[in-house]
Amino acid sequence: MTQLVTDIICPFCGTLCDDIEVEVSDDGKKIIKVTNACAIGAEKFLHAQSPDRIVRPRMKQEDGSWKEVTYDEAAKYTAKILCDAKKPLMYGWSSTSCEAQATGHMIAELVGGVVDNTATVCHGPSLIAVHDVGIPSCTLGEVKNRADRVIFWGCNPAHAHPRHMSRYSIFSRGYFTTKGSKSRKIIVVDPRPTDTASVADYHIQIQQGRDYELIDALRVALQEGPLPETVAGVPKEKIYDIARLLKSGRFVTIFFGMGVTHSLGKNHNIDIAIALTADLNKYTKAAIIPMRGHYNVTGSGQVLGWQFGFPFCVDLSRGFARYNPGESSANDLLMRGEVDANFVIGSDPGSHFPFKSVKVINELPSVCIDPHMTPTVAVSKCHVPVALVGIEVGGSCYRMDNVPIESRKVVDPPAGMLTDGEFLELVLTEVQRIKGVAA
Amino acid sequence: MTKITVNLITGRTIQQGVSMEAGKEKEDYMKSCGIIELDAVDIAKLGIWKNSNVRVVSDFGSVVVKAIEATQGPHPGLGWIPMGPWANMVIDTNTYSTGMPTFKGTPVTIEPAEKETVLSSIDLVLNACKE
Ligand code: SF4
């Protein structure tokens, strides 16, 4: 007999869908079928069961081959490289629980490390903008129930957050949006005619990198001010039309993604998008939400925020928290050769950092805590496989709209495998021993 | 040999997400991300068959990927490599004091490279580390 486990949280993207159903074998060890999840979420659950999964820590040998070690040995190596280093980089944190993050930050404080999370290649500029100008935001529940004008600016949820549109932003029926997509006008701003644009009412094919100009033009158009014939490749009539459409709505929500944060202008693009949202509140109700990527990148920002006062790139090397994106951020530190040990958890900089940074990691004493084989593992000296949060162990996570959700355990991890939290506890104990600090 | 210049952007695709969750060391990940999506007119300008290998070169590096026709187009003059180690060989590394490299908007040149191979994610990174 199989059992059905319901109300599972999907630990892949910031949508943090909470309605996944998983059929497991009666001994609770094997996942048989995943329903309700999108293709990416389902694959995440199924890959946990992969027969070639690496289940024990290992150290890279001189010839590049791997040698199995115990968790204790791996923890000792990790503690040693962190304690020996003057400025270790402790990067990632976005695919693990808030509890594990909190333990990791205790280690970072003791060793004087720099803690940075994946926002640094994702929504870091958004966080800088929020510091500069604040943010009028709302929850995804409000979007579902109220939003009748939805903008996707530089994001493509059809590919990156596949169930976002059906659960919250386009097709879902809410209290004041009883007709689903017919209750809403959807606008997509993207230099490509994306799959999200194909289900929208309006696609604005902006020239890549010209977001600031177009948002500024929309602010002018809200007041019916003068505009040149085209802005960012968009004719002025279309800009006036969109401004009127937004003003006529009861509840506008702007979702924005990497198209804005990765392009030149960066945090300034978001400053002005937030200013546009604030302007819209003179005519109607408006909110703006970043489309966060990893399922708990928002949680990492929250935990760092309540522990140290800053949401990413926190430098603890002087014994107190400093924050200066561009200086204390992972890629700048790596490319300038300012770190002397590298620690990665819950992310894959080997795939997602510019190669110039990856090459530096390859030369450093380094550890990568990751359930699977990745390019980061390939360039690290020690690999520690762990149980998957949200599948093999529970833990708190924050959805993209800053709502905390408790993820659940579905099946047991492979026998003898530790969780992130348990491994970090081992490292913490060893660091305390080396530093002569009472536990 | 014909060369063209395009503006390169990177980002997620659903195939990138699914194949990455199925294992970054596997062939599917390379097939999903070791590609460049080009507009039909740009492929014609380059004088190559669709689905043949090309070399993408920027001021920051170079990489061999397979050129396919844009799945979300048309967008002449724009190249798209899904996020991953292949794109990260060539993207603009400057963070301009924000911490964020410039993943979107890197000028690149593209030239035919039918005889060269697209490497797996692990080989790509390890080989480049040796250079
Ligand atoms: S949309 Fe995101 S959270 Fe929801 S099932 Fe897909 S990957 Fe998981």
Coordinates of C-alpha atoms and ligand atoms in Angstrom, one line a residue:
Chain A
M1 CA 0.0 0.0 0.0
T2 CA 1.2 3.4 -0.8
Q3 CA 0.4 6.5 1.2
L4 CA -0.4 10.0 0.0
V5 CA 1.3 12.9 1.8
T6 CA -0.6 16.1 1.1
D7 CA 0.1 19.8 1.6
I8 CA 3.8 19.5 0.8
I9 CA 5.8 22.6 0.2
C10 CA 7.8 22.7 -3.1
P11 CA 11.4 23.6 -2.3
F12 CA 12.5 25.0 -5.6
C13 CA 11.4 28.5 -6.4
G14 CA 10.2 31.5 -4.5
T15 CA 6.6 30.8 -5.3
L16 CA 6.9 28.1 -2.6
C17 CA 3.7 26.2 -3.7
D18 CA 2.1 24.6 -0.6
D19 CA -0.3 22.2 -2.3
I20 CA 2.0 19.4 -3.6
E21 CA 0.9 15.8 -3.1
V22 CA 3.4 13.0 -3.0
E23 CA 2.7 9.3 -3.1
V24 CA 5.3 7.4 -1.0
S25 CA 5.9 3.7 -0.5
D26 CA 4.4 2.3 2.7
D27 CA 7.8 2.1 4.4
G28 CA 8.0 5.9 3.9
K29 CA 11.3 5.6 2.0
K30 CA 10.5 5.9 -1.7
I31 CA 8.8 8.7 -3.6
I32 CA 6.6 7.1 -6.2
K33 CA 4.7 10.0 -7.8
V34 CA 4.5 13.8 -7.4
T35 CA 1.3 15.7 -8.3
N36 CA 0.4 19.4 -8.5
A37 CA 4.1 20.5 -8.8
C38 CA 5.3 22.0 -12.1
A39 CA 7.9 20.1 -14.1
I40 CA 10.9 21.6 -12.3
G41 CA 9.4 21.0 -8.8
A42 CA 8.5 17.4 -9.6
E43 CA 12.0 16.8 -11.0
K44 CA 13.5 18.1 -7.7
F45 CA 11.5 15.6 -5.7
L46 CA 12.3 12.7 -8.1
H47 CA 16.0 13.4 -8.3
A48 CA 16.3 13.0 -4.5
Q49 CA 15.7 9.3 -5.3
S50 CA 18.3 9.0 -8.0
P51 CA 20.3 5.7 -7.6
D52 CA 23.6 7.5 -8.4
R53 CA 23.2 10.0 -5.5
I54 CA 26.4 10.7 -3.6
V55 CA 25.7 9.8 0.1
R56 CA 29.0 10.3 1.9
P57 CA 31.4 13.3 2.2
R58 CA 34.5 13.1 0.1
M59 CA 37.8 15.0 -0.3
K60 CA 39.5 15.7 -3.6
Q61 CA 42.9 14.0 -4.0
E62 CA 46.1 15.3 -5.7
D63 CA 45.2 13.5 -8.9
G64 CA 41.6 15.0 -9.0
S65 CA 39.9 11.8 -7.8
W66 CA 37.6 11.7 -4.8
K67 CA 38.2 9.8 -1.5
E68 CA 35.3 9.1 0.9
V69 CA 35.6 10.6 4.4
T70 CA 33.4 10.6 7.5
Y71 CA 31.1 13.6 8.4
D72 CA 33.4 14.2 11.3
E73 CA 36.5 14.5 9.1
A74 CA 34.6 16.8 6.7
A75 CA 33.5 19.0 9.6
K76 CA 37.1 19.2 11.0
Y77 CA 38.4 20.2 7.5
T78 CA 35.7 22.8 7.2
A79 CA 36.3 24.2 10.6
K80 CA 40.1 24.3 10.0
I81 CA 40.0 26.2 6.7
L82 CA 37.5 28.7 8.1
C83 CA 39.6 29.3 11.2
D84 CA 42.9 29.4 9.3
A85 CA 41.5 32.0 6.9
K86 CA 41.7 35.8 7.4
K87 CA 38.6 36.4 5.3
P88 CA 36.6 33.3 4.4
L89 CA 33.7 33.7 2.1
M90 CA 30.6 31.8 3.2
Y91 CA 28.2 31.9 0.3
G92 CA 24.8 30.5 -0.7
W93 CA 22.2 29.8 2.0
S94 CA 19.2 30.1 -0.4
S95 CA 18.3 26.4 -0.6
T96 CA 18.4 25.6 3.0
S97 CA 16.2 26.4 6.0
C98 CA 16.3 29.5 8.2
E99 CA 17.4 27.3 11.1
A100 CA 20.5 26.1 9.3
Q101 CA 21.2 29.6 8.2
A102 CA 21.2 30.8 11.8
T103 CA 23.7 28.1 12.8
G104 CA 25.9 28.9 9.9
H105 CA 25.9 32.6 10.8
M106 CA 27.2 31.7 14.3
I107 CA 30.1 30.0 12.6
A108 CA 30.7 33.1 10.4
E109 CA 30.7 35.4 13.4
L110 CA 33.3 33.2 15.2
V111 CA 35.6 32.9 12.2
G112 CA 35.2 36.5 10.9
G113 CA 33.7 35.5 7.6
V114 CA 31.8 37.2 4.9
V115 CA 28.2 35.9 4.5
D116 CA 26.6 36.5 1.1
N117 CA 23.6 34.8 -0.4
T118 CA 22.4 34.2 -4.0
A119 CA 20.6 37.7 -4.0
T120 CA 24.1 38.9 -5.0
V121 CA 23.4 37.5 -8.5
C122 CA 19.7 37.8 -8.4
H123 CA 17.8 40.5 -6.5
G124 CA 20.8 42.2 -4.7
P125 CA 20.1 45.5 -6.7
S126 CA 16.5 45.3 -5.5
L127 CA 17.6 45.1 -1.9
I128 CA 19.9 48.1 -2.4
A129 CA 16.9 50.0 -4.0
V130 CA 14.7 49.1 -1.0
H131 CA 17.3 50.6 1.3
D132 CA 17.3 53.8 -0.8
V133 CA 13.6 54.4 -1.2
G134 CA 11.5 51.8 0.7
I135 CA 9.0 49.5 -1.0
P136 CA 5.2 49.6 -1.2
S137 CA 4.4 45.9 -1.4
C138 CA 1.8 43.3 -0.6
T139 CA 1.3 39.5 -0.3
L140 CA 0.6 37.1 -3.1
G141 CA -2.8 36.4 -1.5
E142 CA -3.7 40.1 -2.0
V143 CA -2.6 39.8 -5.7
K144 CA -4.8 36.7 -6.1
N145 CA -7.8 38.3 -4.6
R146 CA -7.5 42.0 -5.7
A147 CA -5.0 42.6 -8.5
D148 CA -6.8 43.7 -11.8
R149 CA -3.7 45.2 -13.4
V150 CA -0.6 43.0 -13.4
I151 CA 2.8 44.0 -14.9
F152 CA 5.6 41.5 -15.4
W153 CA 8.7 43.6 -16.0
G154 CA 11.8 41.7 -17.1
C155 CA 10.6 38.4 -15.8
N156 CA 9.3 35.3 -17.4
P157 CA 7.3 33.2 -14.9
A158 CA 6.1 30.8 -17.5
H159 CA 9.7 29.5 -17.4
A160 CA 11.1 30.6 -14.0
H161 CA 8.1 30.4 -11.7
P162 CA 5.8 28.1 -13.6
R163 CA 2.8 28.0 -11.3
H164 CA 3.0 31.7 -10.2
M165 CA 0.5 32.7 -12.9
S166 CA -2.1 30.0 -12.2
R167 CA -1.9 30.2 -8.4
Y168 CA -1.7 34.0 -7.9
S169 CA -1.2 36.4 -10.7
I170 CA -3.1 35.6 -14.0
F171 CA -5.5 32.7 -14.0
S172 CA -6.4 32.3 -10.3
R173 CA -9.9 33.4 -9.2
G174 CA -10.0 35.4 -6.0
Y175 CA -12.6 37.3 -3.9
F176 CA -12.7 40.4 -6.1
T177 CA -11.3 38.6 -9.2
T178 CA -13.9 36.0 -9.7
K179 CA -13.4 35.8 -13.4
G180 CA -9.8 34.8 -13.2
S181 CA -7.7 36.0 -16.1
K182 CA -10.8 37.9 -17.5
S183 CA -10.7 40.0 -14.3
R184 CA -7.2 41.2 -15.1
K185 CA -5.2 43.1 -17.7
I186 CA -1.8 41.6 -18.0
I187 CA 1.2 43.6 -19.3
V188 CA 4.6 42.1 -20.1
V189 CA 7.7 44.3 -20.6
D190 CA 10.5 42.2 -22.1
P191 CA 13.0 42.6 -25.0
R192 CA 11.8 39.1 -26.2
P193 CA 8.3 37.9 -27.0
T194 CA 8.4 35.4 -24.2
D195 CA 5.9 32.6 -23.4
T196 CA 4.6 34.8 -20.6
A197 CA 4.1 37.6 -23.1
S198 CA 2.0 35.3 -25.2
V199 CA -0.6 35.0 -22.5
A200 CA -0.6 38.7 -21.8
D201 CA -3.0 41.4 -23.0
Y202 CA -0.1 43.7 -23.9
H203 CA 3.6 42.9 -24.7
I204 CA 5.9 45.9 -24.8
Q205 CA 9.1 44.8 -26.6
I206 CA 11.5 47.2 -24.9
Q207 CA 15.1 47.7 -26.2
Q208 CA 17.3 45.6 -23.8
G209 CA 18.8 47.7 -21.0
R210 CA 16.4 50.7 -21.5
D211 CA 14.2 50.0 -18.5
Y212 CA 15.0 53.2 -16.7
E213 CA 13.9 55.4 -19.6
L214 CA 10.7 53.5 -20.1
I215 CA 9.7 53.6 -16.5
D216 CA 10.5 57.3 -16.3
A217 CA 8.4 57.8 -19.4
L218 CA 5.5 56.0 -17.7
R219 CA 5.8 58.4 -14.8
V220 CA 5.5 61.3 -17.1
A221 CA 2.6 59.7 -19.0
L222 CA 0.7 59.2 -15.7
Q223 CA 0.5 63.0 -15.6
E224 CA -0.2 63.3 -19.4
G225 CA 3.2 65.1 -19.7
P226 CA 5.1 65.5 -23.0
L227 CA 7.0 62.6 -24.4
P228 CA 9.3 62.1 -27.4
E229 CA 8.0 60.0 -30.3
T230 CA 9.6 56.8 -29.0
V231 CA 11.2 55.8 -25.7
A232 CA 13.2 52.6 -25.4
G233 CA 11.9 51.6 -28.8
V234 CA 8.2 52.0 -27.7
P235 CA 5.9 54.5 -29.4
K236 CA 4.6 57.2 -27.1
E237 CA 0.9 56.4 -27.9
K238 CA 1.5 52.9 -26.4
I239 CA 3.1 54.5 -23.3
Y240 CA 0.1 56.8 -22.8
D241 CA -2.3 53.9 -23.3
I242 CA -0.5 51.8 -20.7
A243 CA -0.5 54.7 -18.2
R244 CA -4.2 55.2 -18.6
L245 CA -4.9 51.5 -18.3
L246 CA -2.9 51.4 -15.0
K247 CA -4.7 54.4 -13.6
S248 CA -8.1 52.9 -14.4
G249 CA -7.3 49.8 -12.3
R250 CA -8.4 49.1 -8.7
F251 CA -5.2 47.3 -7.7
V252 CA -2.0 47.3 -9.7
T253 CA 0.8 44.9 -9.0
I254 CA 4.2 45.1 -10.6
F255 CA 6.3 41.9 -10.6
F256 CA 9.9 42.4 -11.7
G257 CA 12.8 40.0 -12.3
M258 CA 16.3 39.6 -13.6
G259 CA 15.7 41.6 -16.8
V260 CA 15.8 44.7 -14.5
T261 CA 18.4 43.7 -12.0
H262 CA 20.9 42.1 -14.4
S263 CA 20.8 45.0 -16.9
L264 CA 22.8 48.2 -16.7
G265 CA 21.2 50.7 -14.3
K266 CA 20.7 47.8 -11.8
N267 CA 19.5 49.2 -8.5
H268 CA 18.5 52.5 -10.2
N269 CA 16.1 50.6 -12.4
I270 CA 14.4 49.4 -9.3
D271 CA 14.5 52.7 -7.5
I272 CA 12.5 54.2 -10.3
A273 CA 10.1 51.2 -10.6
I274 CA 9.3 51.7 -6.9
A275 CA 8.9 55.4 -7.6
L276 CA 6.4 54.5 -10.3
T277 CA 4.5 52.3 -7.9
A278 CA 4.4 55.2 -5.3
D279 CA 3.1 57.5 -8.1
L280 CA 0.4 55.1 -9.0
N281 CA -0.8 55.2 -5.4
K282 CA -1.9 58.8 -6.1
Y283 CA -4.5 57.4 -8.5
T284 CA -5.3 53.9 -7.3
K285 CA -3.8 51.1 -5.1
A286 CA -0.4 49.7 -6.3
A287 CA 2.2 47.3 -5.0
I288 CA 5.5 45.9 -6.3
I289 CA 7.0 42.5 -5.7
P290 CA 10.4 41.1 -6.8
M291 CA 10.2 37.6 -8.3
R292 CA 12.6 35.8 -6.0
G293 CA 14.4 32.7 -7.3
H294 CA 15.6 30.1 -4.8
Y295 CA 12.8 29.0 -2.5
N296 CA 14.5 30.5 0.6
V297 CA 16.6 33.3 -0.7
T298 CA 14.1 35.6 0.9
G299 CA 14.5 33.7 4.2
S300 CA 18.3 34.2 4.0
G301 CA 17.8 38.0 3.7
Q302 CA 15.4 37.9 6.7
V303 CA 17.7 35.9 8.9
L304 CA 20.7 38.0 8.1
G305 CA 18.5 41.0 8.6
W306 CA 17.4 40.1 12.1
Q307 CA 20.9 38.9 13.1
F308 CA 23.1 41.5 11.6
G309 CA 20.8 44.3 10.1
F310 CA 21.7 43.7 6.4
P311 CA 20.1 41.3 3.9
F312 CA 23.2 40.1 1.9
C313 CA 27.0 40.5 1.6
V314 CA 27.5 41.0 5.3
D315 CA 31.2 41.3 6.2
L316 CA 32.0 40.1 9.7
S317 CA 35.8 40.1 9.3
R318 CA 36.3 43.0 11.6
G319 CA 34.2 41.6 14.4
F320 CA 31.1 43.6 13.7
A321 CA 28.7 43.6 10.7
R322 CA 29.6 45.8 7.7
Y323 CA 27.7 45.9 4.4
N324 CA 28.9 47.4 1.2
P325 CA 27.7 45.8 -2.1
G326 CA 30.5 46.1 -4.6
E327 CA 33.1 45.6 -1.8
S328 CA 31.7 43.0 0.5
S329 CA 29.8 41.1 -2.2
A330 CA 30.9 37.6 -3.3
N331 CA 31.9 38.2 -6.9
D332 CA 33.8 41.4 -6.2
L333 CA 35.7 39.7 -3.3
L334 CA 36.6 36.6 -5.5
M335 CA 37.6 38.6 -8.6
R336 CA 39.8 40.9 -6.5
G337 CA 41.4 37.9 -4.8
E338 CA 40.4 39.1 -1.3
V339 CA 39.2 35.8 0.2
D340 CA 41.4 33.0 1.4
A341 CA 38.8 30.2 1.9
N342 CA 35.5 29.4 0.2
F343 CA 32.5 27.8 1.8
V344 CA 29.3 27.1 -0.2
I345 CA 25.9 25.8 1.0
G346 CA 22.6 25.7 -0.8
S347 CA 23.7 27.2 -4.1
D348 CA 25.9 26.6 -7.1
P349 CA 28.3 29.5 -7.8
G350 CA 30.3 27.1 -10.1
S351 CA 27.4 27.3 -12.6
H352 CA 26.0 30.8 -11.8
F353 CA 29.0 33.0 -11.2
P354 CA 31.1 34.5 -14.0
F355 CA 33.9 32.0 -14.7
K356 CA 36.5 34.5 -13.4
S357 CA 35.1 34.0 -9.9
V358 CA 34.9 30.2 -10.3
K359 CA 38.5 30.0 -11.3
V360 CA 39.5 31.6 -8.0
I361 CA 37.3 29.1 -6.0
N362 CA 39.3 26.3 -7.7
E363 CA 42.5 27.6 -6.2
L364 CA 41.2 28.1 -2.7
P365 CA 40.8 25.8 0.3
S366 CA 37.1 25.1 -0.2
V367 CA 34.1 23.1 0.9
C368 CA 30.7 22.6 -0.9
I369 CA 27.7 21.4 1.0
D370 CA 25.3 20.1 -1.7
P371 CA 23.1 17.0 -2.1
H372 CA 24.2 16.7 -5.7
M373 CA 27.1 16.8 -8.1
T374 CA 27.6 20.4 -9.5
P375 CA 30.3 22.5 -11.1
T376 CA 30.9 24.0 -7.6
V377 CA 31.6 20.5 -6.3
A378 CA 34.0 20.0 -9.2
V379 CA 36.1 23.0 -8.2
S380 CA 35.9 22.4 -4.4
K381 CA 38.3 20.4 -2.3
C382 CA 35.7 18.9 0.0
H383 CA 32.1 17.8 -0.9
V384 CA 29.5 17.2 1.8
P385 CA 26.3 15.7 0.6
V386 CA 23.3 16.4 2.8
A387 CA 19.6 15.6 3.2
L388 CA 17.3 17.9 1.1
V389 CA 15.4 20.5 3.0
G390 CA 11.7 20.3 2.2
I391 CA 11.9 16.7 1.1
E392 CA 14.0 14.8 3.7
V393 CA 13.9 17.3 6.6
G394 CA 11.5 20.2 7.4
G395 CA 12.5 23.8 8.2
S396 CA 11.2 27.3 7.8
C397 CA 11.4 29.2 4.5
Y398 CA 10.2 32.6 3.3
R399 CA 8.1 32.9 0.1
M400 CA 8.9 35.7 -2.3
D401 CA 6.4 38.1 -0.6
N402 CA 8.1 37.6 2.8
V403 CA 5.5 35.2 4.1
P404 CA 7.2 32.5 6.2
I405 CA 6.1 28.9 5.5
E406 CA 7.2 25.7 7.3
S407 CA 8.4 23.1 4.8
R408 CA 7.8 19.5 5.6
K409 CA 9.6 16.2 5.6
V410 CA 8.2 13.7 3.0
V411 CA 10.7 10.7 3.1
D412 CA 13.7 9.6 5.0
P413 CA 17.1 10.7 3.7
P414 CA 19.5 7.9 2.6
A415 CA 20.8 6.0 5.7
G416 CA 23.5 7.8 7.7
M417 CA 23.1 11.1 5.9
L418 CA 23.2 14.3 7.9
T419 CA 21.1 17.4 7.3
D420 CA 22.6 20.8 6.7
G421 CA 21.7 21.8 10.2
E422 CA 23.4 18.7 11.8
F423 CA 26.5 19.1 9.7
L424 CA 26.8 22.9 10.6
E425 CA 26.4 22.0 14.3
L426 CA 29.4 19.6 13.9
V427 CA 31.4 22.4 12.3
L428 CA 30.3 25.0 14.9
T429 CA 31.4 22.7 17.8
E430 CA 34.8 22.2 16.1
V431 CA 35.2 25.9 15.5
Q432 CA 34.4 26.6 19.2
R433 CA 37.0 24.1 20.2
I434 CA 39.7 25.6 18.0
K435 CA 38.8 29.2 19.1
G436 CA 38.6 28.1 22.8
V437 CA 35.1 29.5 23.0
A438 CA 32.5 28.0 25.4
A439 CA 29.6 26.3 23.5
Chain B
M1 CA 34.7 33.3 -42.1
T2 CA 31.5 35.2 -41.4
K3 CA 31.1 36.7 -38.0
I4 CA 28.1 38.5 -36.6
T5 CA 27.8 40.6 -33.5
V6 CA 24.8 40.4 -31.2
N7 CA 23.7 41.6 -27.8
L8 CA 23.8 38.6 -25.4
I9 CA 21.4 38.1 -22.5
T10 CA 21.0 35.1 -20.2
G11 CA 18.2 33.8 -17.9
R12 CA 16.0 30.9 -17.0
T13 CA 14.2 28.5 -19.3
I14 CA 12.0 25.7 -18.1
Q15 CA 14.4 23.2 -19.7
Q16 CA 17.2 24.8 -17.8
G17 CA 15.3 24.3 -14.6
V18 CA 14.2 20.8 -15.2
S19 CA 17.6 19.5 -16.5
M20 CA 19.5 21.2 -13.7
E21 CA 17.3 19.5 -11.1
A22 CA 17.9 16.2 -12.9
G23 CA 21.6 16.6 -12.5
K24 CA 24.1 19.2 -13.7
E25 CA 26.6 16.5 -14.6
K26 CA 24.2 14.9 -17.1
E27 CA 23.9 15.4 -20.8
D28 CA 20.5 16.9 -20.7
Y29 CA 21.8 19.9 -18.8
M30 CA 24.4 20.5 -21.5
K31 CA 21.7 20.1 -24.2
S32 CA 19.4 22.6 -22.4
C33 CA 22.0 25.2 -21.5
G34 CA 25.0 24.7 -23.9
I35 CA 23.1 26.5 -26.6
I36 CA 22.6 30.0 -28.0
E37 CA 19.2 30.9 -29.3
L38 CA 19.5 33.2 -32.3
D39 CA 16.9 34.8 -34.6
A40 CA 16.4 33.1 -38.0
V41 CA 17.8 36.2 -39.7
D42 CA 20.9 36.2 -37.6
I43 CA 21.4 32.5 -38.4
A44 CA 21.1 33.3 -42.1
K45 CA 23.6 36.2 -41.8
L46 CA 26.0 33.8 -40.1
G47 CA 25.6 31.4 -43.0
I48 CA 25.3 28.2 -40.9
W49 CA 22.8 25.4 -40.6
K50 CA 20.5 25.5 -37.5
N51 CA 21.7 23.3 -34.7
S52 CA 25.4 23.6 -35.6
N53 CA 28.1 24.6 -33.2
V54 CA 29.4 28.2 -32.9
R55 CA 32.0 30.0 -30.9
V56 CA 30.7 32.9 -28.9
V57 CA 33.4 35.5 -28.0
S58 CA 33.2 38.5 -25.7
D59 CA 35.8 40.8 -24.0
F60 CA 35.4 38.5 -21.1
G61 CA 36.0 35.0 -22.6
S62 CA 34.8 32.6 -25.2
V63 CA 32.7 29.4 -25.3
V64 CA 31.5 26.8 -27.9
V65 CA 27.7 26.2 -27.9
K66 CA 25.1 25.0 -30.3
A67 CA 23.2 27.6 -32.3
I68 CA 19.4 27.0 -32.3
E69 CA 16.6 29.1 -33.6
A70 CA 15.0 31.3 -31.0
T71 CA 12.1 29.5 -29.2
Q72 CA 10.8 32.8 -27.8
G73 CA 11.3 35.2 -30.7
P74 CA 11.6 37.1 -33.0
H75 CA 14.3 39.3 -31.6
P76 CA 16.9 40.1 -34.3
G77 CA 20.2 41.2 -32.9
L78 CA 19.7 39.5 -29.6
G79 CA 21.4 36.3 -28.5
W80 CA 20.1 34.1 -25.6
I81 CA 22.2 31.5 -23.7
P82 CA 20.2 30.0 -20.8
M83 CA 21.8 30.8 -17.4
G84 CA 24.6 28.4 -16.5
P85 CA 28.3 27.8 -16.9
W86 CA 28.3 28.3 -20.7
A87 CA 26.8 31.8 -20.5
N88 CA 29.0 32.6 -17.6
M89 CA 32.1 32.1 -19.7
V90 CA 31.3 35.2 -21.7
I91 CA 29.1 37.5 -19.7
D92 CA 30.3 41.0 -18.5
T93 CA 31.9 40.5 -15.1
N94 CA 31.6 44.2 -14.1
T95 CA 29.5 44.8 -11.0
Y96 CA 29.7 48.6 -11.0
S97 CA 29.7 48.6 -7.2
T98 CA 26.5 46.7 -6.8
G99 CA 27.8 43.2 -6.3
M100 CA 25.9 42.1 -9.4
P101 CA 27.8 41.1 -12.6
T102 CA 26.2 42.4 -15.8
F103 CA 24.5 39.2 -16.9
K104 CA 22.4 40.9 -19.6
G105 CA 23.6 43.1 -22.3
T106 CA 27.1 41.8 -23.3
P107 CA 28.2 42.5 -26.9
V108 CA 29.4 39.2 -28.4
T109 CA 30.7 38.0 -31.7
I110 CA 29.6 34.6 -33.1
E111 CA 31.5 32.5 -35.6
P112 CA 30.9 29.0 -37.0
A113 CA 32.7 26.3 -35.1
E114 CA 31.3 23.1 -36.6
K115 CA 34.4 21.0 -35.8
E116 CA 34.5 22.0 -32.1
T117 CA 32.5 20.3 -29.4
V118 CA 30.2 21.6 -26.7
L119 CA 31.6 20.4 -23.3
S120 CA 29.6 19.1 -20.4
S121 CA 29.2 21.6 -17.5
I122 CA 31.9 19.8 -15.3
D123 CA 34.4 19.5 -18.2
L124 CA 33.8 23.1 -19.3
V125 CA 34.6 24.5 -15.8
L126 CA 37.5 22.1 -15.0
N127 CA 39.2 22.5 -18.4
A128 CA 38.9 26.3 -18.2
C129 CA 40.5 26.2 -14.7
K130 CA 43.5 24.5 -16.2
E131 CA 44.0 27.2 -18.8
Ligands
SF4_1 S1 6.1 27.1 -9.3 FE1 8.0 27.0 -8.1 S2 7.3 26.3 -6.0 FE2 5.6 25.9 -7.4 S3 5.9 23.8 -8.0 FE3 7.0 25.0 -9.6 S4 9.1 25.1 -8.8 FE4 7.8 24.4 -7.1

